[in-house]
Structure formats: C-alpha cells, structure tokens
XYZ file of C-alpha atoms in Angstrom:
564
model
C 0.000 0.000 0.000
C 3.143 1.973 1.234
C 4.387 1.439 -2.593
C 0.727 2.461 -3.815
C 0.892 5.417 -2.590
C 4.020 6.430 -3.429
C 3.930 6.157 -7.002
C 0.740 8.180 -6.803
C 2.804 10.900 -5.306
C 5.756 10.711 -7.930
C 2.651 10.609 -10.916
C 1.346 13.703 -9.140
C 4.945 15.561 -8.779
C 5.646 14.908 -12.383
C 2.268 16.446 -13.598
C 2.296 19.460 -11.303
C 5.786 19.967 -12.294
C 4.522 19.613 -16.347
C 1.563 21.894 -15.753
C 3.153 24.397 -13.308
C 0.407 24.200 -11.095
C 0.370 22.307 -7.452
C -3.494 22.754 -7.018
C -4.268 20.916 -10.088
C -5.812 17.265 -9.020
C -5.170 15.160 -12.025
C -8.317 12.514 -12.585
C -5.826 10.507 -15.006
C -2.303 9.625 -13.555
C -0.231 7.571 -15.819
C 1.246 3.987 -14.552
C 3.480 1.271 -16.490
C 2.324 -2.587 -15.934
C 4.390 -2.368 -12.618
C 2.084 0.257 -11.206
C 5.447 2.516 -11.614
C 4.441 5.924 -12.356
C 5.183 6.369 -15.861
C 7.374 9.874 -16.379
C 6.541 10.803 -20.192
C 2.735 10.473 -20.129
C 2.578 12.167 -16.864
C 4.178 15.092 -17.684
C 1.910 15.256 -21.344
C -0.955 14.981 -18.782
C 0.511 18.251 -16.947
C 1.396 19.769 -20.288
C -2.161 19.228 -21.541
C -3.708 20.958 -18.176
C -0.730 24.162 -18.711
C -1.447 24.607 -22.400
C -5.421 23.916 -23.124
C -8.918 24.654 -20.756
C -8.715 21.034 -19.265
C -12.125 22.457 -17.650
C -13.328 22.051 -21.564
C -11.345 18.813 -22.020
C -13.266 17.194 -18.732
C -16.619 18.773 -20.091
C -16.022 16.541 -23.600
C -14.997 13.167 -21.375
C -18.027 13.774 -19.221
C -19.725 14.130 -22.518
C -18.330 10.837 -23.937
C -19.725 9.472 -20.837
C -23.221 9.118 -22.798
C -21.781 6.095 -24.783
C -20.373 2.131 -23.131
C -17.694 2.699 -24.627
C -16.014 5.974 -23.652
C -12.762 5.328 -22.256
C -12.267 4.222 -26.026
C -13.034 7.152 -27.011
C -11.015 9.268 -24.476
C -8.037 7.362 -25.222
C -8.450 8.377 -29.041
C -8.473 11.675 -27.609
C -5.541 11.367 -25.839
C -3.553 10.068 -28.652
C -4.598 13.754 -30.230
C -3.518 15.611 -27.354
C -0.241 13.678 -26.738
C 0.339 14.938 -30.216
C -0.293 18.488 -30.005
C 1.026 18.836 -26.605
C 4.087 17.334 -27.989
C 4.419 19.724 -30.613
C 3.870 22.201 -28.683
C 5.970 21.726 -25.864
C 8.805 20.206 -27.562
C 10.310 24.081 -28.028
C 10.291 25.040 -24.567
C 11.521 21.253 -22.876
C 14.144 20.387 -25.033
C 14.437 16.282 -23.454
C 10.712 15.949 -24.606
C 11.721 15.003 -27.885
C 14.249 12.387 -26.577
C 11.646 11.334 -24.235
C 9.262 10.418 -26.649
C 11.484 8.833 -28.736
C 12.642 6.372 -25.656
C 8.837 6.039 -25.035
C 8.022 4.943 -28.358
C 10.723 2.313 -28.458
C 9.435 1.118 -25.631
C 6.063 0.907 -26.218
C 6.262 -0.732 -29.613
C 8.974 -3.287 -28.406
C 5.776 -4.528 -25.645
C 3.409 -4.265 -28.465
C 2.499 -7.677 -30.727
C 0.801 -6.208 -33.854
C -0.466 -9.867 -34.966
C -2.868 -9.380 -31.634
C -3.488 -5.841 -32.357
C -6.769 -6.304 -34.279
C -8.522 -3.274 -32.572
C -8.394 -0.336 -34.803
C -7.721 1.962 -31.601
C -4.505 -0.545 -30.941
C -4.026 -0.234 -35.164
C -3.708 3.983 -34.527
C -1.425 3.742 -31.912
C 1.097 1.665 -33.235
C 1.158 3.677 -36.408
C 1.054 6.770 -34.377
C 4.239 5.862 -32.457
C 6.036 4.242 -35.424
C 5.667 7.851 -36.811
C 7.044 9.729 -33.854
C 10.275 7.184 -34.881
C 10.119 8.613 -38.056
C 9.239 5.144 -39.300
C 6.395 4.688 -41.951
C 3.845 2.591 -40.654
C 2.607 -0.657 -41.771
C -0.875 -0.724 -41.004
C -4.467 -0.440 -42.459
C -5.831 2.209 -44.449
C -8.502 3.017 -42.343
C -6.093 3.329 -39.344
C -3.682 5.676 -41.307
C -6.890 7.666 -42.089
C -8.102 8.138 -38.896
C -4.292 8.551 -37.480
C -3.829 11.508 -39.923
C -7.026 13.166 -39.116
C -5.957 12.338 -35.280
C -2.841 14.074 -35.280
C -3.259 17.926 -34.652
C -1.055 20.738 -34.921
C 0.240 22.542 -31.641
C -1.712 25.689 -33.068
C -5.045 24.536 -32.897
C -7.058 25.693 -29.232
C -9.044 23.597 -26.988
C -12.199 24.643 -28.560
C -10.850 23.493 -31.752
C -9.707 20.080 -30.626
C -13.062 19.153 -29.160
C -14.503 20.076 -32.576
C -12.313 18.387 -34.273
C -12.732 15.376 -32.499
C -16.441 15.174 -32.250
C -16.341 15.134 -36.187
C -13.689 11.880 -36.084
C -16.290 9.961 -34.024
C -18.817 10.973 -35.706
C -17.287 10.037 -38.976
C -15.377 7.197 -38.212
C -17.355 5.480 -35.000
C -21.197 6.665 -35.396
C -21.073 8.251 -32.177
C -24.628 8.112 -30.656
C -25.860 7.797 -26.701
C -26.359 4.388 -27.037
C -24.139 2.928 -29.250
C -21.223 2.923 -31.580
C -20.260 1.338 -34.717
C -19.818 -2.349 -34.040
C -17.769 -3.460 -37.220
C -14.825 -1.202 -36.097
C -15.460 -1.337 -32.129
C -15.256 -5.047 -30.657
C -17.143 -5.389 -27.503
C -13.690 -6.283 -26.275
C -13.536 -2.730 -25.612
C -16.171 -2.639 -23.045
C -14.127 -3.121 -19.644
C -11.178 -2.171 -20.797
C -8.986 0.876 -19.462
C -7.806 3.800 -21.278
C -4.720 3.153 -23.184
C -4.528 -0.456 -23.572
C -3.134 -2.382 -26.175
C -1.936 -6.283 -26.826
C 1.712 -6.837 -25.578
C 3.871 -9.667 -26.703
C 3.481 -13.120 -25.101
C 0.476 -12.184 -23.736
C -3.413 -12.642 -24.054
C -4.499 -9.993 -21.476
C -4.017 -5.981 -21.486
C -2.116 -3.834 -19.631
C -1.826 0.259 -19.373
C 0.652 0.427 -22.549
C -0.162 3.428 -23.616
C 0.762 4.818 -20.121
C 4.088 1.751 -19.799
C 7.099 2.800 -18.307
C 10.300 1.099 -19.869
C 11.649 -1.385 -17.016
C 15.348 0.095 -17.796
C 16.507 3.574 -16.950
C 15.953 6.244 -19.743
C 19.401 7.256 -21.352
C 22.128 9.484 -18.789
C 21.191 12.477 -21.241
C 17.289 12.952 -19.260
C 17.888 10.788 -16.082
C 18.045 13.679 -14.471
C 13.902 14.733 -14.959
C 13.191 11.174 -13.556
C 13.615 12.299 -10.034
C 11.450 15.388 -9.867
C 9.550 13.927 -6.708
C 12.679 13.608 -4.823
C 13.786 16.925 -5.019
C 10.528 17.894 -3.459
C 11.180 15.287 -0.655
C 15.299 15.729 0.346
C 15.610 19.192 -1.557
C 19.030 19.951 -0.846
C 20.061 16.684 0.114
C 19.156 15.003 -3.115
C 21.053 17.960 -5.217
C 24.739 16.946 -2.690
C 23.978 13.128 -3.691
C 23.199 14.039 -7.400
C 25.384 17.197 -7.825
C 28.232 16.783 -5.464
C 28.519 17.968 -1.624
C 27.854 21.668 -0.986
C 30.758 24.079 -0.350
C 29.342 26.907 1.328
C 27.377 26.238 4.375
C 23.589 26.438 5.135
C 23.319 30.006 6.541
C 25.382 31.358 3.810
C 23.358 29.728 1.274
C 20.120 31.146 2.583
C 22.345 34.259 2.719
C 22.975 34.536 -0.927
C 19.310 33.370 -1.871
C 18.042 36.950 -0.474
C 19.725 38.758 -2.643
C 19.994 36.290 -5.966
C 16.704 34.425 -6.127
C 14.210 37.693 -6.350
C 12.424 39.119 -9.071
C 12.000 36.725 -12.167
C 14.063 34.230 -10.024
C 12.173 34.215 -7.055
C 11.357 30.877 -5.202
C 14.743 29.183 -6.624
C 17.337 28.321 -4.826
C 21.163 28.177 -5.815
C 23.869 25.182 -5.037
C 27.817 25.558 -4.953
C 29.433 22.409 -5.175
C 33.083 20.654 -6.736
C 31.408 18.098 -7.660
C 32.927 16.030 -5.013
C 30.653 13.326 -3.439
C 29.863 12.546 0.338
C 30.053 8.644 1.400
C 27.308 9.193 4.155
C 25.071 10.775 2.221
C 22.494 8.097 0.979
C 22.408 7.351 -2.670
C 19.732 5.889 -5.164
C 20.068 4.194 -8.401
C 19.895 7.949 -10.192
C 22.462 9.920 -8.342
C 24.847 6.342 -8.524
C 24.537 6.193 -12.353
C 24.697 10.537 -12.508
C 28.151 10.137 -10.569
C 29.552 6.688 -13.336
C 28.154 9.099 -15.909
C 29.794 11.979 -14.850
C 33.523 9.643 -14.752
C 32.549 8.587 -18.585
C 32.277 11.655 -19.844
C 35.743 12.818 -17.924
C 37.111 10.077 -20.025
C 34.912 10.910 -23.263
C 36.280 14.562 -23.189
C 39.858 13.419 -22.207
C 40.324 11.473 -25.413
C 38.718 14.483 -27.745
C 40.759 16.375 -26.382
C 43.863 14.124 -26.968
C 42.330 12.947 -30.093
C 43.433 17.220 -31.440
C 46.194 17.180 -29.156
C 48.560 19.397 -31.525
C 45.376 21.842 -32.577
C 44.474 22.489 -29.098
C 47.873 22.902 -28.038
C 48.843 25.437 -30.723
C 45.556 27.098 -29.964
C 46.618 27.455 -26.286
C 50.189 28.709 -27.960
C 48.619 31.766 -29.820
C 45.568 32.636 -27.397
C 49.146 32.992 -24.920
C 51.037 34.861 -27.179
C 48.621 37.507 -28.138
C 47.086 37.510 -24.357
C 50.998 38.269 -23.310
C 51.591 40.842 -26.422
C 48.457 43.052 -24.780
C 49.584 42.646 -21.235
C 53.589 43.652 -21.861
C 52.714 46.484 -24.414
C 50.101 47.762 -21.116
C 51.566 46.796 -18.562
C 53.447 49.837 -17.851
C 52.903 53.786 -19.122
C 53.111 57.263 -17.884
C 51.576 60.373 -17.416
C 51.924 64.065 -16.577
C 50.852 64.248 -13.193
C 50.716 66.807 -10.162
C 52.931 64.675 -7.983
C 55.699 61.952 -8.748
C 59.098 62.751 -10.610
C 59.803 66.389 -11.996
C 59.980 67.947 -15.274
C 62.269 70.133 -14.973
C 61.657 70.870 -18.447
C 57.982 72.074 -17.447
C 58.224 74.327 -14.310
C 57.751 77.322 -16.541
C 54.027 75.559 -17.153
C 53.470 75.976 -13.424
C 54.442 79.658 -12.908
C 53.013 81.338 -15.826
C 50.279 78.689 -16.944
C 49.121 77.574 -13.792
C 49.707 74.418 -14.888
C 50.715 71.959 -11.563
C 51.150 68.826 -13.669
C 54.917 69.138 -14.172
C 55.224 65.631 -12.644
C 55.421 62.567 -14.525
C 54.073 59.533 -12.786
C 54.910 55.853 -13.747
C 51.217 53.908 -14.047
C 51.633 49.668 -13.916
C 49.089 47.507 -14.956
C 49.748 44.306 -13.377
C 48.639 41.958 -14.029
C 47.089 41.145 -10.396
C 44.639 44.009 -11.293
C 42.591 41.210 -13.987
C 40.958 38.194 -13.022
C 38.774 36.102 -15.351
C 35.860 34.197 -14.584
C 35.376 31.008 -17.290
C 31.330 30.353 -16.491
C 30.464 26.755 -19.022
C 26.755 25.983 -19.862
C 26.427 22.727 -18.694
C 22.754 22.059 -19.669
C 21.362 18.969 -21.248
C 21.222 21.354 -24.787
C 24.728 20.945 -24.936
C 25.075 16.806 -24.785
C 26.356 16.425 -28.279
C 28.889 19.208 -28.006
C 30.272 18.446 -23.809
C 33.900 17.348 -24.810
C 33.982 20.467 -27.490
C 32.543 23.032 -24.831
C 34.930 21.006 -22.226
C 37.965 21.646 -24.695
C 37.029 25.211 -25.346
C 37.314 26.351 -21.596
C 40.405 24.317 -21.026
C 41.959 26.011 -23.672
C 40.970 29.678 -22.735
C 42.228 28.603 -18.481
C 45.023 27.160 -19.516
C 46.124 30.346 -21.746
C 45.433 32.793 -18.842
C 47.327 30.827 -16.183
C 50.164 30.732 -18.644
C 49.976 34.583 -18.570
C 49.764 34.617 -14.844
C 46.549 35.808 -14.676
C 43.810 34.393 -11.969
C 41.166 32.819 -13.336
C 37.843 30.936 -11.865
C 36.252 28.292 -13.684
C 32.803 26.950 -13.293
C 29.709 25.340 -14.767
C 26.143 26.164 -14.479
C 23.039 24.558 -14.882
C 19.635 24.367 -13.238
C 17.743 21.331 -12.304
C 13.827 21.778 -10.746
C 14.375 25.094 -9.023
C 17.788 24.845 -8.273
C 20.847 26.435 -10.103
C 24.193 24.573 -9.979
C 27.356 26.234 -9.824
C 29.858 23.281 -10.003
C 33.649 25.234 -9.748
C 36.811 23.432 -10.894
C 39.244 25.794 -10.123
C 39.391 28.777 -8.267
C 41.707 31.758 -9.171
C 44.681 30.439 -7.101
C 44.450 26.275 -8.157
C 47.312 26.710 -10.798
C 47.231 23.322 -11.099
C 43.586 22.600 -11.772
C 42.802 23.082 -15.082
C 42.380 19.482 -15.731
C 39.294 19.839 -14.180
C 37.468 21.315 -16.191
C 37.301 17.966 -17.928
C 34.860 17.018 -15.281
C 32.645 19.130 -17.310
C 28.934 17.000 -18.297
C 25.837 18.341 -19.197
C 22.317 17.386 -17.649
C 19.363 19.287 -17.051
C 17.476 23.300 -17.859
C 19.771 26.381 -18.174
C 18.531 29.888 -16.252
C 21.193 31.796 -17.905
C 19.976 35.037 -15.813
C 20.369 34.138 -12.048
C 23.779 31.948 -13.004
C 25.160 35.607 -14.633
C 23.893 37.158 -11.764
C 25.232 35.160 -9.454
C 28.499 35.040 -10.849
C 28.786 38.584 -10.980
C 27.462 38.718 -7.634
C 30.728 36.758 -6.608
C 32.636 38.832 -8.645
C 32.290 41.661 -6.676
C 34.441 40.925 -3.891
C 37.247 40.916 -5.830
C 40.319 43.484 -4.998
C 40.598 44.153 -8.265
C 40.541 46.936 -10.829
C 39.203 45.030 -13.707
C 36.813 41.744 -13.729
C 35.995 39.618 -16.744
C 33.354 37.342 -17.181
C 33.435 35.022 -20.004
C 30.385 33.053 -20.383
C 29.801 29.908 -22.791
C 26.903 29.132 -23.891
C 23.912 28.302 -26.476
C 22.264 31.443 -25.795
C 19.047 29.543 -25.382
C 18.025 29.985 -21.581
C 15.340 27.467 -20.926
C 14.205 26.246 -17.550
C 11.614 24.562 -15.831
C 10.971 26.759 -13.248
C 8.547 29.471 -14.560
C 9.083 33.243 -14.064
C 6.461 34.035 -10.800
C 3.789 36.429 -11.165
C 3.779 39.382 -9.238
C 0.565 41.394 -8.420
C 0.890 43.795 -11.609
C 1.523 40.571 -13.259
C -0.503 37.951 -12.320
C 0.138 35.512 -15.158
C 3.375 33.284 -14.878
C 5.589 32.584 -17.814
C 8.170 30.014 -18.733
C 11.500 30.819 -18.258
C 11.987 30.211 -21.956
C 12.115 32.332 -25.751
C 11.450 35.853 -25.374
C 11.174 35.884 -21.345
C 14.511 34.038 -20.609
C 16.450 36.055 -23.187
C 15.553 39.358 -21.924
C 15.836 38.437 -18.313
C 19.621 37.225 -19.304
C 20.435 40.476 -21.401
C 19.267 42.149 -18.448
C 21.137 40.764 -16.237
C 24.391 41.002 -18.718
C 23.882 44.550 -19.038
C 23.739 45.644 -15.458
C 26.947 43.571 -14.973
C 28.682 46.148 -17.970
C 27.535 49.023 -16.212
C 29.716 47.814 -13.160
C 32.931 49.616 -13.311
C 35.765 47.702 -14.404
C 33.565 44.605 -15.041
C 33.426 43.195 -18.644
C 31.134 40.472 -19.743
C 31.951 38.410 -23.016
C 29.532 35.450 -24.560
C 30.858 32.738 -26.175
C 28.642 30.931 -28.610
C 28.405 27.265 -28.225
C 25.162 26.500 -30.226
C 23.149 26.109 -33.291
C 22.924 28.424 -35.905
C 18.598 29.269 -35.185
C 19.873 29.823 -31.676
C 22.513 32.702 -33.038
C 20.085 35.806 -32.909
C 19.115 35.311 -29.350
C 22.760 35.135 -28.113
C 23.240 38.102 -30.053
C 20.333 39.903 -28.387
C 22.021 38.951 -24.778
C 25.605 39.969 -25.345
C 25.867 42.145 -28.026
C 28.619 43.160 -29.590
C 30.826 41.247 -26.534
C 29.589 38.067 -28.852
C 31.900 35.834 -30.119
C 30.920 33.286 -32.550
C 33.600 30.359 -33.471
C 32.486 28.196 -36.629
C 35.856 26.205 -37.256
C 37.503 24.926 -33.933
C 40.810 25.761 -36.027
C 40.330 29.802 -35.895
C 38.765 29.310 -31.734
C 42.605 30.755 -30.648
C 42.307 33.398 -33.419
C 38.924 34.679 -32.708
C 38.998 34.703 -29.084
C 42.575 35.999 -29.054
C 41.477 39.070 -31.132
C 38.614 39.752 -28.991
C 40.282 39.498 -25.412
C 43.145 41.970 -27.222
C 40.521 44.195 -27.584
C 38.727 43.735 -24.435
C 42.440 44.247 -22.419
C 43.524 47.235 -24.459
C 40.379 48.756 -23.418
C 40.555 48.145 -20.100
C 44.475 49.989 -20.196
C 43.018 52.799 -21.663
C-alpha cells in the first residue's frame, strides 16, 4: 500500500511539475504494468492541463460518458492531445523530444501487432512508429483516422473538441447508445484507457501509459527524479550534484539577494562536484556520478584525439594575451605629484599648470581576473567534450599569462541552479578539471550571470571579466512568478529568458571595471538570441581551427580597453 501510494505521489509531482500548477488534481495519472508511475505520459498529462482549458477537455470526457464505450473514445483523444502537446511543448523542454522517442521504443517493443486487431490498438502503433520517423505498416482506415488524429500545436481547446467530435462521428457513429460495431469489438467494453496487446500475452495492460523497465538514457535521467527533489531538496542535489561548499546560513544568505524578481522561489547550489560517502544514494544519483567519470574520459580522449590543434591554440591565445599585457603593462603620465619635469616648471608659474610631474602607471597583471562560467545544460550533450575543450583552452592560456582565473559550470535542475567550480583563481594546477565538465538538465542563464557577478564583486581588483559559454538559449523549468501587476506566470523560456539574461548582462557592464563576453556554443537558429544577450561582446567560433584566433582578437581588444 506503502508502494501504492508512493507512485501516486511521484505521478502527481511529475504532472504538477509539467503543468506548473500544485493545485491541479489530475483525474488521469499515468502507470506502467508495474504500477510505476510512468514519467513521459505524466508530464503530457501536466502539459495538456498548462497549455489547453482542461475544464473544456473534462466537459467533452463527461460528454463521452453518454456512450459504453467511452474510455475508447477518451483514449483516441488522448492520442490527439499527446500529439499536439508534444508539438507544442517540444520548443520550450528540449528532453521531450528524446523522451518520446525512448517512449516509443518502448512501447512498440511490448506491443504484438499480430494481436493488435482493434483499430484503436491499429492507430497507436502507427502513431508511435511515426514519432520514430518510421512509416507505418498498417491499415488504411487506421492511417486515415491517425492523420485526421494528429493535430497541430496551433489549434485551441475549442478546436480540438470540434475536431474530435467530427472523427467519431465520422469514423465510430457516435450516438448515446451505441457505436459502430464493425470497427469497435465489444472487447472494448471493460477495458482501461490506453490499452493495447503486448507480446506473449493474451491480457491488457496500461501500454499506452508503460514505463520502460530500464533507466531512460544518462542524457534525461536527471527529470526522472522530480519527486525527490521535493522530498530531500538539498540533500538530493549533494547526492546528485556533489557535496555543498558553502554552508547552510550562507546559502540562505545569498538566496536573499539572488533568487528575487523573475528568479524568485529558486534556490542556488555551490558544489566541486565532489561526493559525500554518508550521504544516501539511489540508483539515479549512482549512475549521474559513473556518468559523470565517462564523460571525464569521453572529453579526455577528444581532447587528446586534437592534441597538436588544441595545443597550438593554447600557444597563440598565450602569445597575443601576453603581447596586450607587456605592451600595457606599464605607461606614464603628466601628473601633479611623482618625478619632476624640470623641463615644465615654466608651465606651473606662468600657466598655472601643476602637472609638471610625470608619474609611472603599472598595470599588473594582479589588477585582472577572469571568470570562465560553461553551460552545462542537457542542450549541450552532443557538443560536452567540445565546450569542455574550449574552456580548457581559454584557463590554460590565462594561467600561462599569470593571470587568476575561476572556472565553473552552471546549470539548473527543478528550481535549483548549480554552480559546479573546478578551479578557483589560485588552483594553478587545476585546469584538468574542467574535464569534469557533463551536461544534464534546464539552463537559467539570468540568475547563473547574476550570481556570478554577484561573486565577482568581492574581488580586490581593478578590472573583472566574465566570459560566459553558452547556447544562448536559456530554458528552464521553473517558470518566471507572477507578481501582483503581473498575475500571469511565464516560462523561463524564448522571449522571457532572453531578456531576463540580457538584463542581467547589461547591469553587470555598467559595473565599473567589469566586462562580460559570450561565447557561442550552439546552433545556428539559436545565433540571434545570443546576439540579443551579449551584443557586440559576442563571439561566434564556426571552425575549432580559428577558436585561438577569434577569441585571441577579442580578449586583445577587451584588455587594451581596459588599459586605456
């Protein structure tokens, strides 16, 4: 019963966390043939309730209600909606399209099409042999009704209930007291909503809601677990993330000044990544940790793999960061105190003119220190050793020029942003561990900026840089709160999560002696929003051959400004 209940608690988690509302009380919960709670159909049953009137959608089941065989028709419904809301959602949760595809492989692997005889088990089938890309083999009539099943994310709730009253009405002779019975075996009767024939089997089970038995790939193990973080909150993030480094009081310290305003209600988490023995561990945080080791190794051998690029890369960025730094590092200037002029006393007693001092100005190099800040969400899985070898090479050219530099990754997972450092400005020695670098999880570019420029701050220092790779594409879970001029909350996605980053990117330039540069780490549709959040401190490598050259050209230009 214990076990019951709590997979009706994870089902719940995962749709309130899907729909972004906790009073919503889900009639439909999604379970495997386990009774596991089933994570991809529960969140499209939260996604449904965020993105149409499920007040409407109920209305039409209690509507279908009429007929013996309704929960047929409601799970033809649901195959519409799990379409739409796919399409629709796919944008703003980037693992949904991963998720599906797992699901789908899943579901069709349990399915035995030589029992599927039902034209409703006939749909979905085809229906999930096309989210595979695969072109289905099935009957006419089923591809018929499939393609008049499958909506577009633009249509409204209104319009899907339309839409579907004409399919049944078409197709199944919907009526209050019957429905066609050449299409609709009586088979149908008793049985529950998303059922279909599985292999070496004569009875049903909840497939359409079936969880796969084996863990979903490393890439979106980390949305599995969105109960837990509601139950062991910080706990869970030290056993998944790594052991905090600041303690408890200054954590809730920090949060009052970083998590208000569009980032109010998160919370933030500073870690090394380094794990705590005592702290208890599940099956997710043990395979996070043996993923986290593979992909050390994985970006180890790209990097060795270019050895001789990356190291001449690391050559030049040196060489030109050094050029800027010995051409600056010492000057002069009239002054009114320091070294006469004897030359220039007549400027003092007939111009009034007191600077007849010269004074010697050195920029050391002590008066710079570089922050390296990596996006380490799950948008960046098929580029981790690249983004991995890109901030090894800009540490590793700084500490060659003696310069301090702090390098850390960010990435945000439920409402918590991870800051995971790998070297702090006086670990000489610690570049190499920046190869700890993996991806998992949302990105809230805004409060990670923030919050490194937050830390910045402290610095005794004239000039701060903050170099920032990324995608450009924040995108988070964790909506942007309403406030009581706006009561409506928005995703911390598109237009919202750009603007809330450029924001925050701009008040860190108006900072004196701070200087904030982007480097672009994505795809080529993702190019004007990282434009619209750094500007003209964009950089934007195509060829990993010209990464030294670019970058060197642009930190010359950033460090002869800052000498000026």
């Amino acid at each position: 019963m214990q076990e019951q209940n709590d997979e009706i608690k994870r089902a719940n988690n995962i749709i309130w966390n899907a729909s972004s509302d906790y009073s919503f009380n889900s009639k439909i919960k999604a379970y495997d043939k386990n009774g596991k709670a089933d994570l991809y159909l529960n969140y499209i049953i939260g996604a449904v309730h965020k993105y149409y009137d499920y007040s409407l959608l109920e209305g039409f089941f209690n509507y279908l209600k009429k007929d013996t065989n309704c929960e047929l028709l409601k799970e033809l419904t649901w195959i519409a909606l799990e379409n739409c809301t796919y399409k629709k959602a796919k944008n703003e949760r980037l693992v949904l399209e991963n998720l599906r595809r797992d699901y789908s492989k899943k579901f069709l692997d349990g399915c035995n099409p030589d029992l599927s005889f039902d034209i409703i088990d006939q749909i979905k089938i085809a229906h999930f042999e096309r989210a595979l890309g695969e072109k289905p083999n099935t009957t006419n009539l089923a591809l018929t009704i499939l393609n008049d099943l499958e909506f577009d994310e633009h249509m409204n709730t209104k319009q899907i209930i339309s839409r579907m009253k004409e399919i049944i009405k078409v197709y199944f002779q919907y009526g209050p007291r019957f429905l066609s019975k050449n299409i609709l075996p009586t088979s149908h009767k008793d049985r529950s909503i998303f059922q279909v024939k599985v292999k070496g089997a004569n009875s049903r089970h909840n497939s359409f809601f079936k969880r796969p038995k084996n863990e979903l790939r490393r890439a979106f193990s980390w949305l599995k677990s969105v109960d837990q973080i509601n139950k062991y909150d910080r706990k869970f993030m030290q056993g998944y993330y790594g052991v905090s480094i600041l303690q408890e009081p200054r954590i809730k310290a920090l949060e009052k000044i970083l998590c208000v305003g569009n980032h109010k209600n998160c919370h933030v988490h500073f870690t090394r990544g380094d794990f705590d023995v005592h702290i208890k561990s599940n099956i997710s945080t043990v395979k996070h940790r043996d993923d986290v080791l593979k992909q050390r190794e994985k970006n180890n051998i790209h990097y060795n793999e270019n050895f001789a690029r990356n190291n001449n890369n690391i050559l030049k960025l040196t060489n030109k960061i050094k050029n800027v730094m010995l051409i600056n590092r010492e000057s002069s200037c009239r002054a009114e105190r320091g070294k006469l002029i004897v030359g220039k006393i007549w400027r003092s007693l007939y111009l009034y003119d007191n600077k007849i001092f010269i004074k010697n100005l050195k920029n050391d190099v002590r008066d710079l220190t570089v922050d390296i800040m990596l996006d380490a969400s799950l948008s960046q899985k098929n580029r981790q050793e690249i983004v991995a070898t890109e901030g090894y090479i800009i540490a590793e050219s700084l500490t060659r020029c003696q310069i301090p530099v702090k390098v850390y990754s960010f990435c945000s997972f439920h409402d918590y942003t991870i800051i995971n450092l790998f070297r702090d400005y006086d670990e000489v020695d610690k570049n190499n561990r920046i190869f700890n670098y993996t991806a998992s999880g949302c990105n809230r570019d805004g409060l990670a900026i923030r919050t490194a420029l937050h830390m910045m701050k402290k610095l005794n220092c004239r000039h701060k840089m903050l170099i920032v790779l990324s995608d450009g594409k924040p995108n988070d879970m964790q909506c942007i709160p309403a406030s009581g001029t706006n009561p409506v909350e928005y995703s911390y996605s598109d237009d919202m999560g750009v603007n809330d980053t450029a924001l925050e990117v701009r008040k860190g330039l108006q900072q004196n002696g701070v200087y904030v540069l982007g480097v672009f780490t994505g795809r080529n549709e993702d190019l004007p929003a990282a434009k619209k959040i750094y500007g003209r401190n964009l950089v934007y490598i195509k060829s990993p051959k010209r990464f030294a050259d670019i970058v060197g050209i642009v930190l010359q230009n950033k460090l002869n400004n800052m000498y000026e």
